[in-house]
Amino acid sequence: MQRTSPDPPQIPFSRRSSRPLGFYDLTLDQLTERMTAWGFPAFRARQVWGWAYRNLALGYDEMTNLPAALRENLAAELPLSTLATVRELTADNGETIKTLYRTGDGELVETVLMLYPGRATVCVSCQVGCAVGCAFCATGLGGLTRNLTSGEIVAQAVGAARRARDRGRALTNLVMMGMGEPLQNYAETMEFIATLNDPDGMNFGARRITISTSGIVPKIDALADEPWQVNLAVSLHAPGDELRSSLVPINRRYPVAELMAACQRYIDRTGRRVSFEYALMRGINDSDDTARALADLLRGMLCHVNIIPLNPVDVLPYERPDPAGIERFADTLRAAGIPATVRYSRGLDIDAACGQLRAKASELASETAAPA
Ligand code: SAH
Ligand code: SF4
């Protein structure tokens, strides 16, 4: 493993309460409005947009065909990225790249880029911490500090696209499986998707994006009504209420039956398959009976189960089953007619503050490989 710690660039503002905070927080219309207010013609906004999202410029100084006065205004008023790179870690022969960012108000955020043959997937964070507090998850331990803005999520995606490009690769997939619960930061998540999807910008198809949720039922319904053809992954982890409530506390508010009904409505409305994530924990949710109960729950649904052998978190008591136990659980599901895949982690030797990020990052990547 190789570590680099470049000095983070100075961010020219501290925390501000009102949006937008930085360039990536703006829509093209908002940017145009700003720039015309400064006295520049509207076509300049489109030029800057192209530099930022097509050329993946690191700074305004790279935008060489813009008037110097405009570049100065932009640099003074609108930081391009509000995230500064604190550290980059690589693993798996350089094919897993984890970036630790610092936000303008000093919070730390993680992003992981995974390179595979023919595919490059980034796993982004959407919150600092998380309010859901799942029993086995490192992110949930300290509760929620704050939501990330859409621009802070966009910055992670643009940074990953740039890092992929530096290695001669294009970003093909994006999973919201880093820190945080995307459906508890719904508005920013939707803006983030809109920005990535913009045909004048990155033109990153929603079908290449996967949103992972612990099961915020009303927001699953809202998502089904959005124009975006995103993939939905639901972190199930247990087939029944008693066990699930002990692992995923939000289950007390949205129990399994309600969650399943919402998933079925999502499938009916979108025609798209739902993925269920299942973090397998020894002696907790890995018995044959639990596998059969899971199969009974999912039978007949347009779905797929991703079994993620637990990535143990130091301060938490949960363990990963042995390989034979993992295979037996998967086989029991398959024998009952439920498609199931075991996903092993990438970047295991990277020392991560957020245990789950690296555990989950490779998950679903292969399923979402189809270009939009
Ligand atoms: N908050 C969302 C998305 C981020 S977590 C959600 O919970 O779905 C992404 C995935 O990693 C979820 O399935 C989550 O349950 C799982 N996860 C969290 N901690 C883990 C760990 N220690 N080992 C394996 N998977 C973990
Ligand atoms: Fe939050 Fe997801 Fe971690 Fe649960 S697993 S605490 S929802 S980030």
CSV table of C-alpha atoms and ligand atoms in Angstrom, one decimal:
chain,number,residue,atom,x,y,z
A,1,MET,CA,0.0,0.0,0.0
A,2,GLN,CA,1.2,3.4,-0.8
A,3,ARG,CA,0.3,6.6,1.0
A,4,THR,CA,0.5,10.2,-0.1
A,5,SER,CA,-0.4,13.2,1.9
A,6,PRO,CA,-0.4,16.3,-0.2
A,7,ASP,CA,-1.1,19.6,1.6
A,8,PRO,CA,-4.8,20.3,1.2
A,9,PRO,CA,-5.5,23.4,-0.9
A,10,GLN,CA,-6.8,26.4,1.0
A,11,ILE,CA,-10.6,26.6,0.8
A,12,PRO,CA,-11.5,30.3,0.5
A,13,PHE,CA,-14.5,30.3,2.8
A,14,SER,CA,-15.7,28.7,6.0
A,15,ARG,CA,-19.1,27.1,6.6
A,16,ARG,CA,-22.0,29.0,5.1
A,17,SER,CA,-25.6,28.2,5.9
A,18,SER,CA,-27.2,29.1,2.6
A,19,ARG,CA,-26.7,27.2,-0.6
A,20,PRO,CA,-25.1,27.2,-3.1
A,21,LEU,CA,-21.6,26.9,-1.6
A,22,GLY,CA,-19.4,26.2,-4.6
A,23,PHE,CA,-19.5,25.7,-8.3
A,24,TYR,CA,-20.6,22.1,-8.2
A,25,ASP,CA,-23.6,23.1,-6.2
A,26,LEU,CA,-25.0,25.2,-9.0
A,27,THR,CA,-27.2,24.2,-11.9
A,28,LEU,CA,-26.3,25.5,-15.3
A,29,ASP,CA,-29.2,28.0,-15.1
A,30,GLN,CA,-27.9,29.3,-11.7
A,31,LEU,CA,-24.4,29.6,-13.1
A,32,THR,CA,-25.7,31.5,-16.1
A,33,GLU,CA,-27.6,33.9,-13.9
A,34,ARG,CA,-24.5,34.5,-11.8
A,35,MET,CA,-22.3,35.1,-14.7
A,36,THR,CA,-24.7,37.4,-16.5
A,37,ALA,CA,-25.1,39.4,-13.3
A,38,TRP,CA,-21.3,39.9,-13.4
A,39,GLY,CA,-21.7,41.2,-17.0
A,40,PHE,CA,-20.5,38.2,-19.0
A,41,PRO,CA,-22.5,36.7,-21.9
A,42,ALA,CA,-24.5,33.5,-21.2
A,43,PHE,CA,-22.4,31.4,-23.6
A,44,ARG,CA,-19.5,31.8,-21.1
A,45,ALA,CA,-21.4,29.8,-18.5
A,46,ARG,CA,-21.7,26.9,-20.9
A,47,GLN,CA,-18.0,27.1,-21.6
A,48,VAL,CA,-17.2,27.0,-17.9
A,49,TRP,CA,-19.6,24.1,-17.5
A,50,GLY,CA,-17.9,22.2,-20.2
A,51,TRP,CA,-14.5,22.8,-18.7
A,52,ALA,CA,-15.7,21.6,-15.3
A,53,TYR,CA,-17.6,18.5,-16.3
A,54,ARG,CA,-16.3,17.4,-19.7
A,55,ASN,CA,-12.6,18.4,-19.3
A,56,LEU,CA,-12.8,17.7,-15.5
A,57,ALA,CA,-10.7,20.8,-14.9
A,58,LEU,CA,-9.1,21.0,-11.4
A,59,GLY,CA,-9.1,24.8,-11.3
A,60,TYR,CA,-10.3,27.9,-13.2
A,61,ASP,CA,-6.8,28.6,-14.2
A,62,GLU,CA,-7.0,25.6,-16.6
A,63,MET,CA,-9.9,27.2,-18.5
A,64,THR,CA,-7.6,29.0,-20.9
A,65,ASN,CA,-10.1,30.3,-23.4
A,66,LEU,CA,-12.0,32.4,-20.7
A,67,PRO,CA,-11.3,36.1,-20.1
A,68,ALA,CA,-8.9,36.5,-17.2
A,69,ALA,CA,-11.4,38.8,-15.5
A,70,LEU,CA,-14.0,36.0,-15.5
A,71,ARG,CA,-11.6,33.5,-14.1
A,72,GLU,CA,-10.7,35.9,-11.4
A,73,ASN,CA,-14.4,36.5,-10.5
A,74,LEU,CA,-15.1,32.8,-10.5
A,75,ALA,CA,-12.1,32.0,-8.3
A,76,ALA,CA,-13.0,34.8,-5.8
A,77,GLU,CA,-16.7,34.1,-5.7
A,78,LEU,CA,-17.3,30.4,-6.4
A,79,PRO,CA,-14.7,27.8,-5.3
A,80,LEU,CA,-14.7,25.1,-8.0
A,81,SER,CA,-14.6,22.3,-5.4
A,82,THR,CA,-15.4,22.8,-1.7
A,83,LEU,CA,-13.6,19.5,-0.9
A,84,ALA,CA,-9.8,19.4,-0.4
A,85,THR,CA,-7.9,16.1,-0.8
A,86,VAL,CA,-6.4,15.1,2.5
A,87,ARG,CA,-4.9,11.8,1.6
A,88,GLU,CA,-5.1,9.2,-1.1
A,89,LEU,CA,-4.6,5.5,-0.3
A,90,THR,CA,-4.2,2.7,-2.9
A,91,ALA,CA,-4.6,-1.0,-2.6
A,92,ASP,CA,-5.2,-4.1,-4.9
A,93,ASN,CA,-2.2,-3.2,-7.1
A,94,GLY,CA,-3.3,0.3,-7.5
A,95,GLU,CA,-6.8,-0.7,-8.7
A,96,THR,CA,-8.6,0.5,-5.5
A,97,ILE,CA,-8.1,4.2,-4.8
A,98,LYS,CA,-9.5,5.7,-1.6
A,99,THR,CA,-9.6,9.4,-1.2
A,100,LEU,CA,-10.1,11.2,2.1
A,101,TYR,CA,-11.5,14.7,1.6
A,102,ARG,CA,-11.9,17.6,4.0
A,103,THR,CA,-15.0,19.8,3.6
A,104,GLY,CA,-15.0,23.6,3.9
A,105,ASP,CA,-16.0,23.3,7.5
A,106,GLY,CA,-13.4,20.7,8.4
A,107,GLU,CA,-15.4,17.4,8.2
A,108,LEU,CA,-13.8,14.3,6.7
A,109,VAL,CA,-15.5,12.4,3.8
A,110,GLU,CA,-14.4,9.2,2.0
A,111,THR,CA,-14.7,8.2,-1.6
A,112,VAL,CA,-13.5,4.9,-3.2
A,113,LEU,CA,-12.7,4.3,-6.8
A,114,MET,CA,-12.5,0.7,-8.0
A,115,LEU,CA,-11.0,-0.3,-11.3
A,116,TYR,CA,-12.0,-3.6,-12.9
A,117,PRO,CA,-11.4,-4.9,-16.3
A,118,GLY,CA,-13.9,-2.9,-18.5
A,119,ARG,CA,-15.5,-1.1,-15.6
A,120,ALA,CA,-14.6,1.7,-13.1
A,121,THR,CA,-16.9,2.2,-10.2
A,122,VAL,CA,-16.9,5.0,-7.6
A,123,CYS,CA,-18.5,4.7,-4.2
A,124,VAL,CA,-19.5,8.2,-2.8
A,125,SER,CA,-20.6,9.5,0.6
A,126,CYS,CA,-23.7,11.6,1.0
A,127,GLN,CA,-23.6,12.6,4.7
A,128,VAL,CA,-21.0,13.1,7.4
A,129,GLY,CA,-22.0,10.3,9.7
A,130,CYS,CA,-25.5,8.8,9.6
A,131,ALA,CA,-28.6,9.0,11.8
A,132,VAL,CA,-29.8,5.5,11.2
A,133,GLY,CA,-27.2,3.8,13.5
A,134,CYS,CA,-27.1,0.3,12.2
A,135,ALA,CA,-25.5,-2.0,14.8
A,136,PHE,CA,-22.6,-3.3,12.6
A,137,CYS,CA,-21.8,0.0,10.8
A,138,ALA,CA,-18.8,2.2,11.6
A,139,THR,CA,-20.5,5.3,10.0
A,140,GLY,CA,-23.5,5.1,12.3
A,141,LEU,CA,-21.5,5.0,15.5
A,142,GLY,CA,-21.2,8.8,16.0
A,143,GLY,CA,-24.7,9.7,14.7
A,144,LEU,CA,-25.2,12.3,12.0
A,145,THR,CA,-23.0,15.4,11.8
A,146,ARG,CA,-24.6,16.9,8.7
A,147,ASN,CA,-25.8,16.3,5.2
A,148,LEU,CA,-23.4,16.9,2.3
A,149,THR,CA,-24.6,19.4,-0.3
A,150,SER,CA,-25.1,18.1,-3.8
A,151,GLY,CA,-21.9,19.9,-4.8
A,152,GLU,CA,-19.9,18.0,-2.2
A,153,ILE,CA,-21.2,14.8,-3.6
A,154,VAL,CA,-20.6,15.9,-7.2
A,155,ALA,CA,-17.0,16.8,-6.2
A,156,GLN,CA,-16.4,13.2,-5.2
A,157,ALA,CA,-17.7,11.9,-8.5
A,158,VAL,CA,-15.7,14.5,-10.6
A,159,GLY,CA,-12.6,13.7,-8.5
A,160,ALA,CA,-13.1,10.0,-9.2
A,161,ALA,CA,-13.6,10.6,-12.9
A,162,ARG,CA,-10.4,12.6,-13.0
A,163,ARG,CA,-8.5,9.9,-11.1
A,164,ALA,CA,-9.8,7.3,-13.5
A,165,ARG,CA,-8.8,9.4,-16.5
A,166,ASP,CA,-5.3,9.8,-15.1
A,167,ARG,CA,-5.1,6.1,-15.3
A,168,GLY,CA,-6.4,5.9,-18.8
A,169,ARG,CA,-9.9,4.9,-17.7
A,170,ALA,CA,-13.4,6.3,-17.9
A,171,LEU,CA,-15.8,6.2,-14.9
A,172,THR,CA,-18.6,3.8,-15.8
A,173,ASN,CA,-20.6,3.3,-12.5
A,174,LEU,CA,-21.4,5.1,-9.3
A,175,VAL,CA,-22.8,3.7,-6.1
A,176,MET,CA,-24.1,5.7,-3.2
A,177,MET,CA,-22.8,3.2,-0.6
A,178,GLY,CA,-20.3,5.3,1.2
A,179,MET,CA,-21.0,7.2,4.4
A,180,GLY,CA,-24.6,8.2,5.0
A,181,GLU,CA,-28.2,7.4,4.1
A,182,PRO,CA,-29.0,9.0,0.7
A,183,LEU,CA,-32.8,8.9,1.2
A,184,GLN,CA,-32.4,11.0,4.4
A,185,ASN,CA,-30.6,13.5,2.2
A,186,TYR,CA,-33.1,13.3,-0.5
A,187,ALA,CA,-33.1,16.7,-2.1
A,188,GLU,CA,-29.3,17.0,-2.4
A,189,THR,CA,-29.1,13.4,-3.7
A,190,MET,CA,-31.6,14.3,-6.5
A,191,GLU,CA,-29.7,17.4,-7.4
A,192,PHE,CA,-26.5,15.5,-7.5
A,193,ILE,CA,-28.0,13.0,-9.9
A,194,ALA,CA,-29.4,15.8,-12.1
A,195,THR,CA,-26.0,17.4,-12.3
A,196,LEU,CA,-24.2,14.2,-13.2
A,197,ASN,CA,-26.9,13.4,-15.7
A,198,ASP,CA,-26.7,16.8,-17.5
A,199,PRO,CA,-26.1,16.1,-21.2
A,200,ASP,CA,-24.0,19.3,-21.5
A,201,GLY,CA,-21.9,18.1,-18.6
A,202,MET,CA,-20.7,14.7,-17.5
A,203,ASN,CA,-23.7,13.1,-19.2
A,204,PHE,CA,-23.5,10.2,-16.7
A,205,GLY,CA,-26.6,8.1,-17.1
A,206,ALA,CA,-28.8,7.5,-14.1
A,207,ARG,CA,-28.9,3.8,-15.0
A,208,ARG,CA,-25.2,3.7,-14.1
A,209,ILE,CA,-26.1,5.0,-10.6
A,210,THR,CA,-27.1,2.9,-7.7
A,211,ILE,CA,-28.8,4.3,-4.5
A,212,SER,CA,-28.5,2.2,-1.5
A,213,THR,CA,-30.9,2.7,1.4
A,214,SER,CA,-31.6,1.3,4.8
A,215,GLY,CA,-35.3,1.4,3.9
A,216,ILE,CA,-36.9,4.9,4.2
A,217,VAL,CA,-40.3,3.8,2.8
A,218,PRO,CA,-41.8,7.2,1.8
A,219,LYS,CA,-38.7,8.1,0.0
A,220,ILE,CA,-38.6,4.8,-1.9
A,221,ASP,CA,-42.0,5.8,-3.2
A,222,ALA,CA,-40.8,9.3,-4.0
A,223,LEU,CA,-37.8,7.8,-5.9
A,224,ALA,CA,-40.1,5.6,-8.0
A,225,ASP,CA,-41.8,8.8,-9.2
A,226,GLU,CA,-38.6,10.6,-10.2
A,227,PRO,CA,-37.6,10.7,-13.9
A,228,TRP,CA,-34.2,9.1,-13.1
A,229,GLN,CA,-33.7,5.5,-14.0
A,230,VAL,CA,-31.4,4.8,-11.0
A,231,ASN,CA,-30.9,1.4,-9.5
A,232,LEU,CA,-32.2,0.8,-6.1
A,233,ALA,CA,-30.4,-1.3,-3.5
A,234,VAL,CA,-32.1,-2.0,-0.2
A,235,SER,CA,-30.1,-3.0,2.9
A,236,LEU,CA,-32.2,-5.8,4.2
A,237,HIS,CA,-29.8,-7.8,6.4
A,238,ALA,CA,-32.6,-9.8,8.0
A,239,PRO,CA,-35.9,-11.3,6.9
A,240,GLY,CA,-38.0,-10.7,10.0
A,241,ASP,CA,-38.8,-7.7,12.2
A,242,GLU,CA,-37.2,-8.8,15.5
A,243,LEU,CA,-33.8,-9.4,14.0
A,244,ARG,CA,-33.9,-6.5,11.5
A,245,SER,CA,-34.9,-4.0,14.2
A,246,SER,CA,-31.9,-5.1,16.3
A,247,LEU,CA,-29.6,-4.5,13.3
A,248,VAL,CA,-31.2,-1.7,11.4
A,249,PRO,CA,-33.1,0.5,13.9
A,250,ILE,CA,-35.2,2.3,11.3
A,251,ASN,CA,-37.0,-1.0,10.9
A,252,ARG,CA,-39.1,0.0,14.0
A,253,ARG,CA,-40.5,2.8,11.9
A,254,TYR,CA,-40.7,1.0,8.6
A,255,PRO,CA,-41.0,-2.7,9.3
A,256,VAL,CA,-40.2,-5.5,6.9
A,257,ALA,CA,-43.8,-5.9,5.5
A,258,GLU,CA,-44.0,-2.1,4.7
A,259,LEU,CA,-40.6,-2.1,3.2
A,260,MET,CA,-41.3,-5.1,1.0
A,261,ALA,CA,-44.6,-3.5,-0.1
A,262,ALA,CA,-42.7,-0.3,-1.0
A,263,CYS,CA,-40.1,-2.3,-3.0
A,264,GLN,CA,-42.9,-4.1,-4.9
A,265,ARG,CA,-44.5,-0.7,-5.7
A,266,TYR,CA,-41.1,0.5,-6.9
A,267,ILE,CA,-40.7,-2.6,-9.1
A,268,ASP,CA,-44.3,-2.2,-10.5
A,269,ARG,CA,-43.8,1.5,-11.2
A,270,THR,CA,-40.4,1.3,-12.7
A,271,GLY,CA,-40.1,-2.2,-14.1
A,272,ARG,CA,-36.7,-2.4,-12.6
A,273,ARG,CA,-35.2,-5.1,-10.4
A,274,VAL,CA,-34.4,-4.3,-6.8
A,275,SER,CA,-31.2,-5.5,-5.2
A,276,PHE,CA,-31.2,-6.6,-1.6
A,277,GLU,CA,-28.0,-6.2,0.4
A,278,TYR,CA,-27.3,-8.7,3.1
A,279,ALA,CA,-24.3,-8.2,5.4
A,280,LEU,CA,-23.7,-11.7,6.6
A,281,MET,CA,-22.7,-12.0,10.3
A,282,ARG,CA,-21.7,-15.2,12.0
A,283,GLY,CA,-24.3,-16.5,14.5
A,284,ILE,CA,-26.6,-13.5,13.8
A,285,ASN,CA,-28.2,-13.7,10.4
A,286,ASP,CA,-26.5,-16.6,8.8
A,287,SER,CA,-28.4,-19.8,9.8
A,288,ASP,CA,-30.1,-22.1,7.3
A,289,ASP,CA,-33.5,-21.2,8.8
A,290,THR,CA,-32.8,-17.5,8.2
A,291,ALA,CA,-31.8,-18.2,4.6
A,292,ARG,CA,-35.0,-20.1,4.1
A,293,ALA,CA,-37.0,-17.3,5.7
A,294,LEU,CA,-35.3,-14.8,3.4
A,295,ALA,CA,-36.1,-16.9,0.4
A,296,ASP,CA,-39.8,-17.1,1.5
A,297,LEU,CA,-39.9,-13.3,1.9
A,298,LEU,CA,-38.4,-12.6,-1.5
A,299,ARG,CA,-40.0,-15.4,-3.6
A,300,GLY,CA,-41.7,-14.1,-6.7
A,301,MET,CA,-40.1,-10.6,-6.5
A,302,LEU,CA,-38.0,-9.2,-9.3
A,303,CYS,CA,-34.9,-9.0,-7.2
A,304,HIS,CA,-31.4,-10.1,-6.5
A,305,VAL,CA,-29.6,-10.7,-3.3
A,306,ASN,CA,-26.0,-9.4,-2.7
A,307,ILE,CA,-24.5,-11.2,0.2
A,308,ILE,CA,-21.7,-9.1,1.7
A,309,PRO,CA,-19.5,-11.0,4.1
A,310,LEU,CA,-19.3,-8.6,7.0
A,311,ASN,CA,-16.4,-6.3,7.2
A,312,PRO,CA,-15.7,-6.3,10.9
A,313,VAL,CA,-15.5,-3.0,12.7
A,314,ASP,CA,-12.9,-3.0,15.6
A,315,VAL,CA,-15.2,-1.7,18.3
A,316,LEU,CA,-18.2,-3.8,17.3
A,317,PRO,CA,-18.8,-7.4,18.2
A,318,TYR,CA,-19.9,-8.7,14.8
A,319,GLU,CA,-17.9,-11.3,12.9
A,320,ARG,CA,-17.7,-12.6,9.4
A,321,PRO,CA,-18.8,-16.2,8.9
A,322,ASP,CA,-16.2,-18.7,7.5
A,323,PRO,CA,-16.2,-19.2,3.7
A,324,ALA,CA,-18.1,-22.5,4.0
A,325,GLY,CA,-20.9,-20.8,6.0
A,326,ILE,CA,-21.0,-17.9,3.4
A,327,GLU,CA,-21.4,-20.4,0.5
A,328,ARG,CA,-24.0,-22.4,2.3
A,329,PHE,CA,-26.1,-19.4,2.9
A,330,ALA,CA,-25.9,-18.4,-0.8
A,331,ASP,CA,-26.6,-22.0,-1.9
A,332,THR,CA,-29.7,-22.2,0.3
A,333,LEU,CA,-31.1,-19.0,-1.3
A,334,ARG,CA,-30.3,-20.2,-4.8
A,335,ALA,CA,-31.8,-23.7,-4.1
A,336,ALA,CA,-35.0,-21.8,-3.2
A,337,GLY,CA,-34.9,-20.0,-6.5
A,338,ILE,CA,-33.6,-16.6,-5.3
A,339,PRO,CA,-30.7,-15.2,-7.4
A,340,ALA,CA,-27.8,-14.5,-5.0
A,341,THR,CA,-24.2,-13.3,-5.4
A,342,VAL,CA,-21.5,-13.2,-2.8
A,343,ARG,CA,-19.4,-10.0,-3.0
A,344,TYR,CA,-16.1,-9.8,-1.4
A,345,SER,CA,-14.5,-6.5,-0.5
A,346,ARG,CA,-11.9,-4.5,-2.3
A,347,GLY,CA,-9.2,-2.6,-0.6
A,348,LEU,CA,-9.1,-4.6,2.6
A,349,ASP,CA,-5.6,-3.4,3.4
A,350,ILE,CA,-6.6,0.2,3.3
A,351,ASP,CA,-6.9,1.6,6.8
A,352,ALA,CA,-10.3,3.1,6.7
A,353,ALA,CA,-12.1,5.3,9.3
A,354,CYS,CA,-15.4,4.1,7.9
A,355,GLY,CA,-15.3,0.3,7.9
A,356,GLN,CA,-18.4,-0.1,5.8
A,357,LEU,CA,-17.3,2.0,2.9
A,358,ARG,CA,-14.6,-0.4,1.7
A,359,ALA,CA,-16.7,-3.4,2.7
A,360,LYS,CA,-19.6,-2.3,0.5
A,361,ALA,CA,-17.8,-0.6,-2.3
A,362,SER,CA,-17.5,-3.6,-4.7
A,363,GLU,CA,-21.1,-4.5,-4.1
A,364,LEU,CA,-23.4,-4.3,-7.0
A,365,ALA,CA,-20.8,-2.9,-9.3
A,366,SER,CA,-21.0,-5.7,-11.8
A,367,GLU,CA,-24.8,-5.4,-11.9
A,368,THR,CA,-24.8,-1.8,-12.8
A,369,ALA,CA,-22.2,-2.2,-15.5
A,370,ALA,CA,-24.6,-1.6,-18.4
A,371,PRO,CA,-24.1,1.8,-19.9
A,372,ALA,CA,-27.1,4.1,-20.0
B,1,SAH,N1,-26.9,4.1,4.3
B,1,SAH,C1,-27.1,3.3,3.1
B,1,SAH,C2,-25.9,3.3,2.2
B,1,SAH,C3,-24.6,3.3,2.7
B,1,SAH,S1,-24.1,1.9,3.5
B,1,SAH,C4,-27.5,1.9,3.4
B,1,SAH,O1,-27.4,1.5,4.6
B,1,SAH,O2,-27.9,1.2,2.5
B,1,SAH,C5,-23.8,0.8,2.2
B,1,SAH,C6,-24.0,-0.7,2.6
B,1,SAH,O3,-22.9,-1.1,3.5
B,1,SAH,C7,-25.3,-1.0,3.3
B,1,SAH,O4,-25.9,-2.2,2.8
B,1,SAH,C8,-24.8,-1.3,4.7
B,1,SAH,O5,-25.7,-2.0,5.5
B,1,SAH,C9,-23.5,-1.9,4.5
B,1,SAH,N2,-22.6,-2.0,5.6
B,1,SAH,C10,-22.4,-1.2,6.6
B,1,SAH,N3,-21.5,-1.6,7.5
B,1,SAH,C11,-21.0,-2.7,7.0
B,1,SAH,C12,-20.0,-3.6,7.4
B,1,SAH,N4,-19.3,-3.4,8.5
B,1,SAH,N5,-19.8,-4.7,6.7
B,1,SAH,C13,-20.5,-5.0,5.5
B,1,SAH,N6,-21.4,-4.1,5.1
B,1,SAH,C14,-21.7,-3.0,5.8
B,2,SF4,FE1,-26.3,4.6,8.0
B,2,SF4,FE2,-26.2,2.8,6.0
B,2,SF4,FE3,-24.4,2.7,8.1
B,2,SF4,FE4,-27.0,2.1,8.5
B,2,SF4,S1,-25.5,1.0,7.2
B,2,SF4,S2,-25.7,3.4,9.8
B,2,SF4,S3,-28.0,3.5,7.1
B,2,SF4,S4,-24.6,4.3,6.6
